PDB file of C-alpha atoms in Angstrom:
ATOM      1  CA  UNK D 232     -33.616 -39.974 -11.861  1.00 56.00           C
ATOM      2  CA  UNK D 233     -35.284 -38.430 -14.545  1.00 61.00           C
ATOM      3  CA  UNK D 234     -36.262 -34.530 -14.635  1.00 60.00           C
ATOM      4  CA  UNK D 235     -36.999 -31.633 -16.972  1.00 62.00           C
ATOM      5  CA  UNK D 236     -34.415 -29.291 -17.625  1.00 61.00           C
ATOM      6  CA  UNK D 237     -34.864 -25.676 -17.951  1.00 55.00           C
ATOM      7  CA  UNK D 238     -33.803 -22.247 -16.909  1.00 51.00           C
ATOM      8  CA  UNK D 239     -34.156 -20.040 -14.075  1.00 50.00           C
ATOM      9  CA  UNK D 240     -35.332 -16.316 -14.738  1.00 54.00           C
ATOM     10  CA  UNK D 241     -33.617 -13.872 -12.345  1.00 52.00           C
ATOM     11  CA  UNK D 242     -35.411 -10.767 -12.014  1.00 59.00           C
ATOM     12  CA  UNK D 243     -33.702  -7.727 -11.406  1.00 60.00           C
ATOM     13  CA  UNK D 244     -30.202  -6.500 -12.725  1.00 62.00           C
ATOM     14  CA  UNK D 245     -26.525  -7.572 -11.671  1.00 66.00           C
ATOM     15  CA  UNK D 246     -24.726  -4.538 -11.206  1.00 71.00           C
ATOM     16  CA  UNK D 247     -20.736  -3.854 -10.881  1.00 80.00           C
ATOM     17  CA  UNK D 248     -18.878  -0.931  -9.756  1.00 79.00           C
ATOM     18  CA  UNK D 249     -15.102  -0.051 -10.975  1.00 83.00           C
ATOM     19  CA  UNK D 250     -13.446   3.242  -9.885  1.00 87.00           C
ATOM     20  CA  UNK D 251     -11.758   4.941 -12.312  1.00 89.00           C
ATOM     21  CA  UNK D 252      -9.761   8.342 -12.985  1.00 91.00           C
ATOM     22  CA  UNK D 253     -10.404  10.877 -15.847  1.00 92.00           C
ATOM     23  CA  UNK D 254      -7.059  12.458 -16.544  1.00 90.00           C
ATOM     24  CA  UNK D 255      -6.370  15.506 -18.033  1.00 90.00           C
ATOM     25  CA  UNK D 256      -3.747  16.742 -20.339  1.00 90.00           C
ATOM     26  CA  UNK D 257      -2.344  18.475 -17.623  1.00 90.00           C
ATOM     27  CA  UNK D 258      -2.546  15.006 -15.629  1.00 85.00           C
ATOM     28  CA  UNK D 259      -4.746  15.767 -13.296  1.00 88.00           C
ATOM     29  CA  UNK D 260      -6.643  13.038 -12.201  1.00 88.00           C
ATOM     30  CA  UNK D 261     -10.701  13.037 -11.114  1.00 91.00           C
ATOM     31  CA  UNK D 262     -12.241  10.150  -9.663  1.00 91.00           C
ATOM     32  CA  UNK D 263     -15.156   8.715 -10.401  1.00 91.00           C
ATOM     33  CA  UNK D 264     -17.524   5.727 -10.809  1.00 89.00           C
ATOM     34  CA  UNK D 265     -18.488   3.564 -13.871  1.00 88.00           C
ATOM     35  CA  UNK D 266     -21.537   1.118 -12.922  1.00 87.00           C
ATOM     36  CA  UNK D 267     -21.820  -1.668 -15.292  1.00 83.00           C
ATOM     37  CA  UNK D 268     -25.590  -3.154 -15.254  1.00 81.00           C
ATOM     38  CA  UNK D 269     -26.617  -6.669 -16.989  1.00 79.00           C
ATOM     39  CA  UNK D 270     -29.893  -6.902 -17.114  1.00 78.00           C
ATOM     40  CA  UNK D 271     -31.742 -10.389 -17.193  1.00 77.00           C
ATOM     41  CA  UNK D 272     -31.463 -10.693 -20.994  1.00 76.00           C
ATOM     42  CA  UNK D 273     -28.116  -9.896 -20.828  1.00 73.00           C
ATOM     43  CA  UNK D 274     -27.940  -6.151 -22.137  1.00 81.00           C
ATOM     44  CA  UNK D 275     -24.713  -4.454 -20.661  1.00 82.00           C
ATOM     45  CA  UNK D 276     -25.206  -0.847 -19.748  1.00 86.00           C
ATOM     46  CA  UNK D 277     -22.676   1.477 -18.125  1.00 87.00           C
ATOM     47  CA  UNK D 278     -23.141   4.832 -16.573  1.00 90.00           C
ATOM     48  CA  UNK D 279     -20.726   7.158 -15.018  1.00 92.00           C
ATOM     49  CA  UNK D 280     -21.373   8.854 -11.566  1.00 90.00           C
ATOM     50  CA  UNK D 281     -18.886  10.753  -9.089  1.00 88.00           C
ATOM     51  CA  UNK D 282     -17.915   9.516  -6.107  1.00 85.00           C
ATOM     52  CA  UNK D 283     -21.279   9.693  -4.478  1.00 84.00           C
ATOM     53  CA  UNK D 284     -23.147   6.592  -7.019  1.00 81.00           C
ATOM     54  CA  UNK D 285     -25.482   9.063  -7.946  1.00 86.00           C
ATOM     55  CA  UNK D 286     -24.859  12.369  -9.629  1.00 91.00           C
ATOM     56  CA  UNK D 287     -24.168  12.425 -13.343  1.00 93.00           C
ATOM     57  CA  UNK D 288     -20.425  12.238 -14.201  1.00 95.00           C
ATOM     58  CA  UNK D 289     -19.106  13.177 -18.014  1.00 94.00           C
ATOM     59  CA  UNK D 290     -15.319  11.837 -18.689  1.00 94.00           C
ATOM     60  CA  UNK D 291     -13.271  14.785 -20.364  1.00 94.00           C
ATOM     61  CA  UNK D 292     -10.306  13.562 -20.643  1.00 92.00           C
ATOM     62  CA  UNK D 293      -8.519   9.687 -20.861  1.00 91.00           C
ATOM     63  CA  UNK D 294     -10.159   7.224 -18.631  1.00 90.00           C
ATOM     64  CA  UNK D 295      -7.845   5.136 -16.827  1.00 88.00           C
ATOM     65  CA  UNK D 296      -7.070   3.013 -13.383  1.00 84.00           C
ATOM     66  CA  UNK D 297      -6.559   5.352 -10.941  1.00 83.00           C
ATOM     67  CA  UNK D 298      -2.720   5.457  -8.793  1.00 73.00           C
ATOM     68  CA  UNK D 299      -2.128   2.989 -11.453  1.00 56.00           C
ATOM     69  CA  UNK D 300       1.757   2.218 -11.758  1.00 53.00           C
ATOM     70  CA  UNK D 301       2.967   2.807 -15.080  1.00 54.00           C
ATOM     71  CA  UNK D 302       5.727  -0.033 -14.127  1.00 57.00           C
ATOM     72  CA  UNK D 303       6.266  -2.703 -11.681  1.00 56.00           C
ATOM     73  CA  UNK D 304       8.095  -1.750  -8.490  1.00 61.00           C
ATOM     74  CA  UNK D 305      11.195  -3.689  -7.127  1.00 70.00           C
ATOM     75  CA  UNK D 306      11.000  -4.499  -3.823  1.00 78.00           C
ATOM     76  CA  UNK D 307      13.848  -5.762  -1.879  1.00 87.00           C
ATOM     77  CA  UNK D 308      14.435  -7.309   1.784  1.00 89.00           C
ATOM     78  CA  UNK D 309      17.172  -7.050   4.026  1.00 89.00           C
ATOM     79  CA  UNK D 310      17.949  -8.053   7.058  1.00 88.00           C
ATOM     80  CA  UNK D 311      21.058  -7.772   9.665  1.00 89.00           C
ATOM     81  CA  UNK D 312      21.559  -9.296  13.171  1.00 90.00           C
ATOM     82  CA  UNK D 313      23.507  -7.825  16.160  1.00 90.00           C
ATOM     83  CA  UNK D 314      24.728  -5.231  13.815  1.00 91.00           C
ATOM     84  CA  UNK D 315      23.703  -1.147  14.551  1.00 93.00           C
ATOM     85  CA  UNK D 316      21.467  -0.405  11.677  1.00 94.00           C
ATOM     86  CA  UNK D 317      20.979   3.584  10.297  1.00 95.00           C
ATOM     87  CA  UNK D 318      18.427   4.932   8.119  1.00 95.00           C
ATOM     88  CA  UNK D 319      20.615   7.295   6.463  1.00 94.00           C
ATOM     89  CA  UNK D 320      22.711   4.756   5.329  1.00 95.00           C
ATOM     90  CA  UNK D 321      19.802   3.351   3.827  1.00 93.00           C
ATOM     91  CA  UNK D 322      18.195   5.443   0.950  1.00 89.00           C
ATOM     92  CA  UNK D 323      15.212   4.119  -0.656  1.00 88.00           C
ATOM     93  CA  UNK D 324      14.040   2.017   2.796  1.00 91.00           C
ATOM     94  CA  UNK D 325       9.864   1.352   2.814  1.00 90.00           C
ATOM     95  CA  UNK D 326       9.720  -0.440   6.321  1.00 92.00           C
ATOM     96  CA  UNK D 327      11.643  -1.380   8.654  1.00 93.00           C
ATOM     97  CA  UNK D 328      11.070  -3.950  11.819  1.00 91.00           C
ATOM     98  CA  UNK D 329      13.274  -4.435  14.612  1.00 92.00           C
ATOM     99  CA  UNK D 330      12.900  -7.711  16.558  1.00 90.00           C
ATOM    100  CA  UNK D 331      14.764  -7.767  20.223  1.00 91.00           C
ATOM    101  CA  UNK D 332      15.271 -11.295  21.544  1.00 90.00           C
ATOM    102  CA  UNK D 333      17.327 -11.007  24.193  1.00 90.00           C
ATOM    103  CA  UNK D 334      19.040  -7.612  26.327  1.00 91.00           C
ATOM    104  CA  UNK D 335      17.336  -4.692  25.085  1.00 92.00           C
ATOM    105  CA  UNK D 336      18.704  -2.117  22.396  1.00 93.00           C
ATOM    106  CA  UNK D 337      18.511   1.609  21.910  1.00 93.00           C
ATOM    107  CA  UNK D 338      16.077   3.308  19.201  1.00 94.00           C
ATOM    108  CA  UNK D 339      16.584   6.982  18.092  1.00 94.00           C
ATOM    109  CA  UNK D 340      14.373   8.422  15.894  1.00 93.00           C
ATOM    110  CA  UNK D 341      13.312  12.704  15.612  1.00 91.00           C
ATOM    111  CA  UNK D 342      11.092  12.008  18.271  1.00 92.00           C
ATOM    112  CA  UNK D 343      13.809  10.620  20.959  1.00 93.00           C
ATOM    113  CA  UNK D 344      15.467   7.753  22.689  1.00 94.00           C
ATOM    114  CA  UNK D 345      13.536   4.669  23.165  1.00 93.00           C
ATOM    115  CA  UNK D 346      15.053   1.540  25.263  1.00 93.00           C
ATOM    116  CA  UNK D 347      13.464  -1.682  23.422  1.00 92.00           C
ATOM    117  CA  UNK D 348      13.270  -4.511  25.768  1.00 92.00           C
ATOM    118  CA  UNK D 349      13.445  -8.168  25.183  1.00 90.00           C
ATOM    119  CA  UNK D 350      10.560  -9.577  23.555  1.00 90.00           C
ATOM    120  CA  UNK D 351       9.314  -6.474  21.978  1.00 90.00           C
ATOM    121  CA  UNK D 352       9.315  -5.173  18.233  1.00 89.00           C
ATOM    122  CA  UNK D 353       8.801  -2.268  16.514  1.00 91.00           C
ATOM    123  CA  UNK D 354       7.868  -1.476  12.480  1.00 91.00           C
ATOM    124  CA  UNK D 355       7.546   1.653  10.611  1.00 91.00           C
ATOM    125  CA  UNK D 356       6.191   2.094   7.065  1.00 89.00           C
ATOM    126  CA  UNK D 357       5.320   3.948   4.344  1.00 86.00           C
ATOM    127  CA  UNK D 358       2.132   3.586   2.274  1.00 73.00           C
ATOM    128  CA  UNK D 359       4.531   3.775  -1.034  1.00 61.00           C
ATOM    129  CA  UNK D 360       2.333   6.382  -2.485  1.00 59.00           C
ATOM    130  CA  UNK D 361       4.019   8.902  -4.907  1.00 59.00           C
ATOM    131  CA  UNK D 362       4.469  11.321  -2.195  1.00 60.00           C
ATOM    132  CA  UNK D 363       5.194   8.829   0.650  1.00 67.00           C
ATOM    133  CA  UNK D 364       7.108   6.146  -0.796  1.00 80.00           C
ATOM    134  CA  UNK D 365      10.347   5.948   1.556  1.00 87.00           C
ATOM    135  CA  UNK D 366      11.281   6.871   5.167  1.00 89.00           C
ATOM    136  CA  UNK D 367      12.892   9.916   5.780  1.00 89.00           C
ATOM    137  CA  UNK D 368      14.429  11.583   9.510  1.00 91.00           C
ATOM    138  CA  UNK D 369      16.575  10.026  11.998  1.00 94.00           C
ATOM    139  CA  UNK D 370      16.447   6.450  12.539  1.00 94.00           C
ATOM    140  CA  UNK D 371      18.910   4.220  14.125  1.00 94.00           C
ATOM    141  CA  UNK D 372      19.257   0.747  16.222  1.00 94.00           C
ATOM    142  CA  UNK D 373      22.019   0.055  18.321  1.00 93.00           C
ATOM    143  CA  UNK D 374      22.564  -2.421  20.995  1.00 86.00           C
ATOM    144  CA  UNK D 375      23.396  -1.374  24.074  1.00 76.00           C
ATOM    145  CA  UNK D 376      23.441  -4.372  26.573  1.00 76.00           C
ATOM    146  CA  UNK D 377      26.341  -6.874  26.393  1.00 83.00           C
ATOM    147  CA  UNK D 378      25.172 -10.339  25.176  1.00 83.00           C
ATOM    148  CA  UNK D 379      21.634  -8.447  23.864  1.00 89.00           C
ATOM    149  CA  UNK D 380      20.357  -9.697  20.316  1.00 91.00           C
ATOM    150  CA  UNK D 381      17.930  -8.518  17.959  1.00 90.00           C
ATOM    151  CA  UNK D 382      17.804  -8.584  14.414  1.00 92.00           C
ATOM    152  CA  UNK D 383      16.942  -5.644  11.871  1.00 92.00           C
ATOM    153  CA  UNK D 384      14.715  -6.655   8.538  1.00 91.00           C
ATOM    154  CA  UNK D 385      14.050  -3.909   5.703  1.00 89.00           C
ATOM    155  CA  UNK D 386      13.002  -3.681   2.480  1.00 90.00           C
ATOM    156  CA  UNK D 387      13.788  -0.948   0.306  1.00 87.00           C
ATOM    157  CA  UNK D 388      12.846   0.081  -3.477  1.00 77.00           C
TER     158      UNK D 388
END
């Protein structure tokens, strides 16, 4: 097979969005966009916008990732089986999911009493945000039918 090789011409421009934070001294973080454009030559252009794509957007202060972690984050799992399980003796716990495989066992939480039945589980979570990054309140598993089983699984920070 015999041909004649050559390049394609794309019109238009590729363009790339990356949200970023301006942070000020006082470590306040804005959001905003920076839109990289290549162009079909290859010229790389960026322009800053706010959160709308469109409206003009100055940096002021350092430019970084924003809710970027300054260090990595241990994470740690745990688990227990046909054992009462307590938050409070728990600091630091992220999630938590209760499996119930046979019997049923009792949840209390602020809320109330729940009776979890066989075949049923249950999770709670944080988002592990700076302000939400463990469980707090009442929260405790304990079984309550001879013979029932169920197994606890957390991780904590």
């Amino acid at each position: 097979m015999a041909g004649t090789i050559g390049s394609v011409s794309i019109a238009g421009t590729d363009q790339e969005l990356l949200p970023l934070c301006d942070i000020a001294t006082d470590g306040t973080a804005t959001p905003f966009l920076r839109r990289f454009a290549t162009s079909p030559a290859g010229t790389v252009t960026a322009t800053d916008t706010t959160l709308d794509g469109v409206t003009a957007y100055v940096p002021s202060g350092t430019v970084a990732m924003c809710n970027a972690p300054t260090e990595p984050v241990g994470v740690e799992t745990h688990g227990i089986q046909d054992t009462n399980w307590d938050l409070a003796a728990n600091p630091g716990t992220q999630s938590v999911t209760l499996l119930v495989y046979t019997g049923s066992v009792t949840v209390t939480t602020g809320e109330g009493v729940l009776t979890v039945p066989a075949g049923a589980s249950l999770t709670w979570g944080v988002d592990g945000d700076e302000t939400d990054n463990q469980l707090t309140g009442a929260l405790t598993v304990e079984g309550t039918v001879p013979g029932a089983t169920w197994q606890v699984v957390w991780t904590t920070q």
